[in-house]
């Protein structure tokens, strides 16, 4: 394992976005059948040529499924004890770079991933399965896919769109249905993929950490596991400047905090019965695979 030497984030303060000159929101366009924005397609050849390693761990999700939560669990499991200084100085989005992102005047996610000095490298992606750089499959890298039920994902994404000016209208990364199903199908043929659910994490985070450890071949001590479980609670991550995204300039937490509610079933506060009925009808049409089941309450 190598020492983690990345410099601390340059955006280490709460930013008042009302005082800032902000660029317009990017436009959504069709990219090989998936709605995308230039911030995630601009570097496409370079992303597609990313050189994954056999010990890389890719954390893949449709947005708002619990990416940050699982990223932080893995970061603590691997580096919590070895590099405690990392926890205090480097925001989670730099420890676990977002592979396909390239925003102006910031290092691209691909460059950050290339420069990661850790082993394993933890890398985040929201790409649908068909867009994942082929080297991950060739190297048989381990992949953790986190899925969250459609209604809570929609509500969480809605609030995220309000607070993050790099989000287009309505949402990037295409259809939730294609994403969760595409990755589910991949799991049937690629055995190094651990498919997990946000609702299960809410129900019993300790059990899900045990499952992750078993997939990753890790055996933390009871004390270490307790430390991880405690560090990744919603309240602790919300209070932690290294995990709450408060240092990201394009996000306005006064509109809606990144660590917003962290619940299963918040959709009930947003969907009217009149909206829920056609949603359920459409859901039945699109979710034909009976083996992939989501819970909308726990
Ligand atoms: S992103 O922008 O796609 O990377 O967002 P992502 O991290 O996938 O999802 C953000 C939502 O996950 C919730 N979250 C948590 N819930 C419970 N416990 C913990 N520890 C936790 N960490 C993050 C976060 O609050 C967002 O969900 P909502 O429903 O908006 O609160």
Short mmCIF file of C-alpha atoms and ligand atoms in Angstrom, two decimals:
data_model
loop_
_atom_site.label_atom_id
_atom_site.label_comp_id
_atom_site.label_asym_id
_atom_site.label_seq_id
_atom_site.Cartn_x
_atom_site.Cartn_y
_atom_site.Cartn_z
CA UNK A 1 0.00 0.00 0.00
CA UNK A 2 1.41 3.39 -0.89
CA UNK A 3 1.23 6.63 1.03
CA UNK A 4 -1.56 8.95 0.04
CA UNK A 5 0.10 12.22 -0.88
CA UNK A 6 -2.58 14.25 -2.63
CA UNK A 7 -2.76 17.89 -1.56
CA UNK A 8 -5.81 19.06 0.38
CA UNK A 9 -8.73 20.54 -1.52
CA UNK A 10 -8.43 24.14 -2.60
CA UNK A 11 -12.11 24.75 -1.87
CA UNK A 12 -12.06 24.38 1.86
CA UNK A 13 -14.79 26.74 2.90
CA UNK A 14 -18.53 27.12 2.68
CA UNK A 15 -19.19 29.08 -0.46
CA UNK A 16 -21.84 31.71 -0.89
CA UNK A 17 -23.00 31.05 -4.43
CA UNK A 18 -25.32 34.04 -4.50
CA UNK A 19 -22.17 36.21 -4.71
CA UNK A 20 -20.61 34.24 -7.53
CA UNK A 21 -20.72 34.58 -11.33
CA UNK A 22 -22.10 31.19 -12.32
CA UNK A 23 -22.03 29.54 -15.73
CA UNK A 24 -25.35 28.44 -17.29
CA UNK A 25 -26.48 24.87 -16.73
CA UNK A 26 -25.23 22.47 -19.40
CA UNK A 27 -27.63 21.13 -22.03
CA UNK A 28 -28.65 17.53 -22.27
CA UNK A 29 -28.10 15.69 -25.56
CA UNK A 30 -28.46 12.20 -26.90
CA UNK A 31 -25.19 10.31 -26.74
CA UNK A 32 -25.38 6.79 -28.21
CA UNK A 33 -28.94 6.54 -26.91
CA UNK A 34 -28.27 7.96 -23.41
CA UNK A 35 -28.97 11.54 -22.27
CA UNK A 36 -25.64 13.07 -21.33
CA UNK A 37 -23.89 16.42 -20.86
CA UNK A 38 -20.59 17.64 -22.23
CA UNK A 39 -18.97 17.48 -18.77
CA UNK A 40 -19.07 13.70 -18.98
CA UNK A 41 -18.53 13.11 -22.71
CA UNK A 42 -15.89 15.72 -23.59
CA UNK A 43 -12.99 13.48 -22.67
CA UNK A 44 -14.62 10.40 -24.15
CA UNK A 45 -11.68 8.75 -25.94
CA UNK A 46 -9.43 9.28 -22.99
CA UNK A 47 -12.06 7.83 -20.61
CA UNK A 48 -12.63 4.85 -22.88
CA UNK A 49 -8.87 4.23 -22.95
CA UNK A 50 -8.58 4.37 -19.16
CA UNK A 51 -6.18 1.67 -18.01
CA UNK A 52 -7.87 -0.18 -15.19
CA UNK A 53 -5.82 -2.48 -12.96
CA UNK A 54 -6.81 -5.86 -11.57
CA UNK A 55 -6.89 -4.48 -8.03
CA UNK A 56 -8.98 -1.39 -8.88
CA UNK A 57 -12.43 -1.19 -7.31
CA UNK A 58 -15.10 0.57 -9.35
CA UNK A 59 -18.14 1.92 -7.47
CA UNK A 60 -20.88 2.23 -10.06
CA UNK A 61 -24.33 3.73 -9.53
CA UNK A 62 -27.14 5.60 -11.12
CA UNK A 63 -26.89 9.06 -9.50
CA UNK A 64 -28.20 9.44 -5.94
CA UNK A 65 -28.16 5.73 -5.09
CA UNK A 66 -25.67 6.00 -2.23
CA UNK A 67 -22.38 6.41 -4.11
CA UNK A 68 -20.83 8.64 -1.46
CA UNK A 69 -21.95 6.36 1.35
CA UNK A 70 -20.38 3.25 -0.17
CA UNK A 71 -17.30 5.21 -1.29
CA UNK A 72 -16.73 6.30 2.30
CA UNK A 73 -17.32 2.79 3.67
CA UNK A 74 -14.65 1.43 1.32
CA UNK A 75 -12.28 4.30 1.96
CA UNK A 76 -12.49 3.71 5.72
CA UNK A 77 -12.17 -0.06 5.35
CA UNK A 78 -9.02 0.25 3.25
CA UNK A 79 -7.36 3.40 4.51
CA UNK A 80 -9.10 4.44 7.73
CA UNK A 81 -6.39 3.06 9.97
CA UNK A 82 -3.35 3.35 7.74
CA UNK A 83 -3.81 6.96 6.69
CA UNK A 84 -5.94 8.76 9.29
CA UNK A 85 -4.69 12.15 8.01
CA UNK A 86 -6.42 11.44 4.71
CA UNK A 87 -9.77 11.50 6.51
CA UNK A 88 -9.19 15.03 7.77
CA UNK A 89 -7.80 16.73 4.70
CA UNK A 90 -9.00 15.21 1.41
CA UNK A 91 -12.67 15.37 0.40
CA UNK A 92 -14.24 12.08 -0.56
CA UNK A 93 -14.68 13.14 -4.22
CA UNK A 94 -10.90 13.45 -4.50
CA UNK A 95 -10.16 10.21 -2.66
CA UNK A 96 -12.64 8.42 -4.90
CA UNK A 97 -12.49 10.27 -8.24
CA UNK A 98 -15.51 10.47 -10.54
CA UNK A 99 -14.04 8.81 -13.63
CA UNK A 100 -15.98 10.51 -16.44
CA UNK A 101 -16.25 14.06 -15.07
CA UNK A 102 -14.35 16.91 -16.65
CA UNK A 103 -15.28 20.37 -15.38
CA UNK A 104 -13.48 23.55 -16.44
CA UNK A 105 -10.40 24.52 -14.41
CA UNK A 106 -10.39 21.37 -12.31
CA UNK A 107 -8.47 18.15 -12.93
CA UNK A 108 -10.57 15.62 -14.80
CA UNK A 109 -11.79 12.56 -12.93
CA UNK A 110 -9.75 10.39 -15.27
CA UNK A 111 -6.55 12.31 -14.45
CA UNK A 112 -7.30 12.12 -10.73
CA UNK A 113 -7.87 8.38 -11.05
CA UNK A 114 -4.63 7.95 -13.02
CA UNK A 115 -2.75 9.80 -10.30
CA UNK A 116 -4.25 7.96 -7.34
CA UNK A 117 -1.31 6.71 -5.30
CA UNK A 118 -3.35 4.17 -3.32
CA UNK A 119 -3.72 0.44 -3.73
CA UNK A 120 -6.42 -0.39 -4.37
CA UNK A 121 -7.64 2.63 -6.29
CA UNK A 122 -11.28 3.41 -5.49
CA UNK A 123 -13.03 4.92 -8.51
CA UNK A 124 -16.59 6.20 -8.90
CA UNK A 125 -18.69 6.09 -12.08
CA UNK A 126 -22.29 6.79 -13.06
CA UNK A 127 -21.83 5.30 -16.52
CA UNK A 128 -24.40 2.84 -17.81
CA UNK A 129 -22.80 -0.59 -18.08
CA UNK A 130 -22.24 -0.42 -21.86
CA UNK A 131 -20.07 2.72 -21.50
CA UNK A 132 -17.65 1.37 -18.89
CA UNK A 133 -14.07 1.41 -20.23
CA UNK A 134 -13.28 -2.09 -21.47
CA UNK A 135 -10.10 -2.39 -19.44
CA UNK A 136 -12.20 -2.91 -16.27
CA UNK A 137 -13.66 -6.08 -17.79
CA UNK A 138 -10.35 -7.19 -19.27
CA UNK A 139 -8.56 -6.76 -15.96
CA UNK A 140 -11.39 -8.45 -14.08
CA UNK A 141 -11.48 -5.49 -11.66
CA UNK A 142 -13.91 -5.71 -8.77
CA UNK A 143 -17.07 -3.69 -9.22
CA UNK A 144 -19.66 -2.65 -6.66
CA UNK A 145 -22.97 -1.51 -8.08
CA UNK A 146 -25.32 0.32 -5.70
CA UNK A 147 -28.98 0.59 -6.70
CA UNK A 148 -31.78 2.60 -5.06
CA UNK A 149 -35.50 2.39 -5.68
CA UNK A 150 -36.80 4.56 -8.53
CA UNK A 151 -39.05 6.85 -6.50
CA UNK A 152 -36.52 7.83 -3.85
CA UNK A 153 -33.86 8.16 -6.57
CA UNK A 154 -36.17 10.54 -8.43
CA UNK A 155 -36.83 12.65 -5.34
CA UNK A 156 -33.17 12.77 -4.38
CA UNK A 157 -32.16 13.65 -7.95
CA UNK A 158 -34.83 16.36 -8.11
CA UNK A 159 -33.41 18.11 -5.06
CA UNK A 160 -29.84 17.62 -6.28
CA UNK A 161 -30.77 19.32 -9.57
CA UNK A 162 -32.01 22.31 -7.61
CA UNK A 163 -28.75 22.77 -5.77
CA UNK A 164 -26.13 21.79 -8.39
CA UNK A 165 -25.72 24.09 -11.38
CA UNK A 166 -23.83 21.52 -13.43
CA UNK A 167 -27.02 19.49 -13.60
CA UNK A 168 -29.12 19.89 -16.76
CA UNK A 169 -32.89 19.64 -16.96
CA UNK A 170 -34.17 17.03 -16.40
CA UNK A 171 -31.41 14.43 -15.62
CA UNK A 172 -28.13 13.11 -16.91
CA UNK A 173 -27.04 9.46 -17.35
CA UNK A 174 -30.20 8.39 -19.07
CA UNK A 175 -32.95 6.15 -17.89
CA UNK A 176 -32.85 4.75 -14.34
CA UNK A 177 -34.54 1.62 -15.75
CA UNK A 178 -31.85 0.97 -18.35
CA UNK A 179 -29.12 1.62 -15.79
CA UNK A 180 -30.27 -0.70 -13.00
CA UNK A 181 -31.31 -3.43 -15.48
CA UNK A 182 -28.17 -3.15 -17.61
CA UNK A 183 -25.93 -3.61 -14.57
CA UNK A 184 -28.16 -6.41 -13.22
CA UNK A 185 -27.79 -8.33 -16.48
CA UNK A 186 -24.02 -7.81 -16.42
CA UNK A 187 -23.90 -9.40 -12.97
CA UNK A 188 -25.17 -12.65 -14.46
CA UNK A 189 -22.01 -13.03 -16.59
CA UNK A 190 -19.35 -11.06 -14.69
CA UNK A 191 -18.70 -12.65 -11.30
CA UNK A 192 -16.56 -9.86 -9.87
CA UNK A 193 -19.61 -7.61 -9.53
CA UNK A 194 -21.30 -7.06 -6.17
CA UNK A 195 -24.80 -5.62 -6.70
CA UNK A 196 -26.18 -3.98 -3.59
CA UNK A 197 -29.14 -1.83 -2.57
CA UNK A 198 -29.45 1.47 -0.73
CA UNK A 199 -32.50 0.13 1.11
CA UNK A 200 -30.44 -2.76 2.50
CA UNK A 201 -27.80 -0.32 3.73
CA UNK A 202 -30.50 1.65 5.52
CA UNK A 203 -31.98 -1.51 6.99
CA UNK A 204 -28.71 -2.91 8.32
CA UNK A 205 -25.51 -1.12 7.45
CA UNK A 206 -23.37 -3.54 9.51
CA UNK A 207 -24.70 -6.54 7.59
CA UNK A 208 -24.01 -4.81 4.26
CA UNK A 209 -20.47 -3.97 5.37
CA UNK A 210 -19.99 -7.67 6.21
CA UNK A 211 -21.19 -8.60 2.71
CA UNK A 212 -18.88 -6.03 1.15
CA UNK A 213 -15.95 -7.36 3.19
CA UNK A 214 -16.73 -10.90 2.15
CA UNK A 215 -16.82 -9.83 -1.53
CA UNK A 216 -13.56 -7.90 -1.14
CA UNK A 217 -11.79 -10.55 0.95
CA UNK A 218 -11.38 -8.18 3.91
CA UNK A 219 -11.63 -9.18 7.56
CA UNK A 220 -11.61 -6.09 9.76
CA UNK A 221 -11.48 -6.52 13.54
CA UNK A 222 -14.73 -5.97 15.46
CA UNK A 223 -13.32 -2.66 16.69
CA UNK A 224 -12.40 -1.54 13.18
CA UNK A 225 -15.80 -2.50 11.85
CA UNK A 226 -17.44 -0.55 14.65
CA UNK A 227 -15.34 2.49 13.74
CA UNK A 228 -16.38 2.26 10.08
CA UNK A 229 -20.06 1.71 10.87
CA UNK A 230 -20.05 4.69 13.19
CA UNK A 231 -18.16 6.93 10.75
CA UNK A 232 -20.60 6.35 7.91
CA UNK A 233 -23.89 7.13 9.66
CA UNK A 234 -25.93 9.81 7.91
CA UNK A 235 -25.45 12.31 10.76
CA UNK A 236 -21.71 11.80 10.92
CA UNK A 237 -21.27 12.08 7.15
CA UNK A 238 -23.49 15.16 7.08
CA UNK A 239 -21.37 16.83 9.77
CA UNK A 240 -18.09 15.82 8.12
CA UNK A 241 -16.74 18.45 5.70
CA UNK A 242 -14.77 15.77 3.90
CA UNK A 243 -17.90 13.79 3.02
CA UNK A 244 -20.74 16.34 2.85
CA UNK A 245 -19.65 18.03 -0.42
CA UNK A 246 -19.65 21.45 1.27
CA UNK A 247 -16.38 22.26 -0.52
CA UNK A 248 -17.76 21.89 -4.04
CA UNK A 249 -18.32 25.30 -5.68
CA UNK A 250 -21.11 24.26 -8.08
CA UNK A 251 -23.32 23.06 -5.26
CA UNK A 252 -25.50 25.40 -3.24
CA UNK A 253 -26.34 23.66 0.01
CA UNK A 254 -28.63 26.51 1.02
CA UNK A 255 -30.98 25.41 -1.77
CA UNK A 256 -30.76 21.76 -0.68
CA UNK A 257 -27.95 20.03 1.21
CA UNK A 258 -26.10 17.19 -0.53
CA UNK A 259 -26.67 15.09 2.59
CA UNK A 260 -30.37 15.85 2.43
CA UNK A 261 -32.51 13.25 4.28
CA UNK A 262 -30.94 9.83 3.77
CA UNK A 263 -34.22 7.90 4.09
CA UNK A 264 -36.19 5.23 2.31
CA UNK A 265 -39.73 6.38 1.49
CA UNK A 266 -39.24 10.14 1.24
CA UNK A 267 -41.02 9.78 -2.10
CA UNK A 268 -44.29 9.66 -0.12
CA UNK A 269 -43.75 13.31 0.77
CA UNK A 270 -43.43 14.22 -2.91
CA UNK A 271 -45.60 11.92 -5.03
CA UNK A 272 -49.33 12.57 -5.02
CA UNK A 273 -51.63 9.57 -5.49
CA UNK A 274 -52.44 10.94 -8.93
CA UNK A 275 -48.75 10.89 -9.82
CA UNK A 276 -48.02 7.56 -8.20
CA UNK A 277 -50.63 5.60 -10.16
CA UNK A 278 -49.28 6.28 -13.66
CA UNK A 279 -45.75 5.93 -12.29
CA UNK A 280 -46.56 2.41 -11.04
CA UNK A 281 -48.19 1.54 -14.39
CA UNK A 282 -45.12 2.68 -16.30
CA UNK A 283 -42.84 0.92 -13.80
CA UNK A 284 -44.59 -2.41 -14.41
CA UNK A 285 -44.08 -2.00 -18.16
CA UNK A 286 -40.39 -1.25 -17.82
CA UNK A 287 -39.35 -3.62 -15.02
CA UNK A 288 -40.03 -6.95 -16.65
CA UNK A 289 -37.26 -8.93 -14.96
CA UNK A 290 -38.84 -10.54 -11.87
CA UNK A 291 -35.43 -11.27 -10.29
CA UNK A 292 -34.60 -7.58 -9.83
CA UNK A 293 -36.75 -6.32 -6.98
CA UNK A 294 -36.69 -2.95 -5.25
CA UNK A 295 -38.19 -1.92 -1.94
CA UNK A 296 -39.81 1.51 -1.67
CA UNK A 297 -40.15 1.17 2.10
CA UNK A 298 -38.16 -0.65 4.74
S1 LIG B 1 -24.21 11.34 -6.24
O1 LIG B 1 -24.30 12.81 -6.45
O2 LIG B 1 -24.87 10.61 -7.32
O3 LIG B 1 -22.84 10.87 -6.02
O4 LIG B 1 -25.07 11.09 -4.92
P1 LIG B 1 -25.05 9.75 -4.04
O5 LIG B 1 -23.96 9.82 -3.05
O6 LIG B 1 -25.16 8.55 -4.90
O7 LIG B 1 -26.44 9.85 -3.28
C1 LIG B 1 -26.79 10.89 -2.37
C2 LIG B 1 -27.95 10.37 -1.54
O8 LIG B 1 -27.44 9.39 -0.61
C3 LIG B 1 -27.75 9.83 0.71
N1 LIG B 1 -26.71 9.41 1.65
C4 LIG B 1 -26.96 8.69 2.74
N2 LIG B 1 -28.11 8.16 3.22
C5 LIG B 1 -28.04 7.49 4.40
N3 LIG B 1 -26.90 7.33 5.12
C6 LIG B 1 -25.73 7.85 4.67
N4 LIG B 1 -24.61 7.69 5.39
C7 LIG B 1 -25.72 8.55 3.42
N5 LIG B 1 -24.77 9.19 2.70
C8 LIG B 1 -25.40 9.71 1.62
C9 LIG B 1 -27.84 11.35 0.58
O9 LIG B 1 -28.48 11.91 1.70
C10 LIG B 1 -28.62 11.47 -0.72
O10 LIG B 1 -29.97 11.02 -0.56
P2 LIG B 1 -31.22 11.99 -0.20
O11 LIG B 1 -32.45 11.13 -0.32
O12 LIG B 1 -31.21 13.10 -1.19
O13 LIG B 1 -31.00 12.45 1.21
#
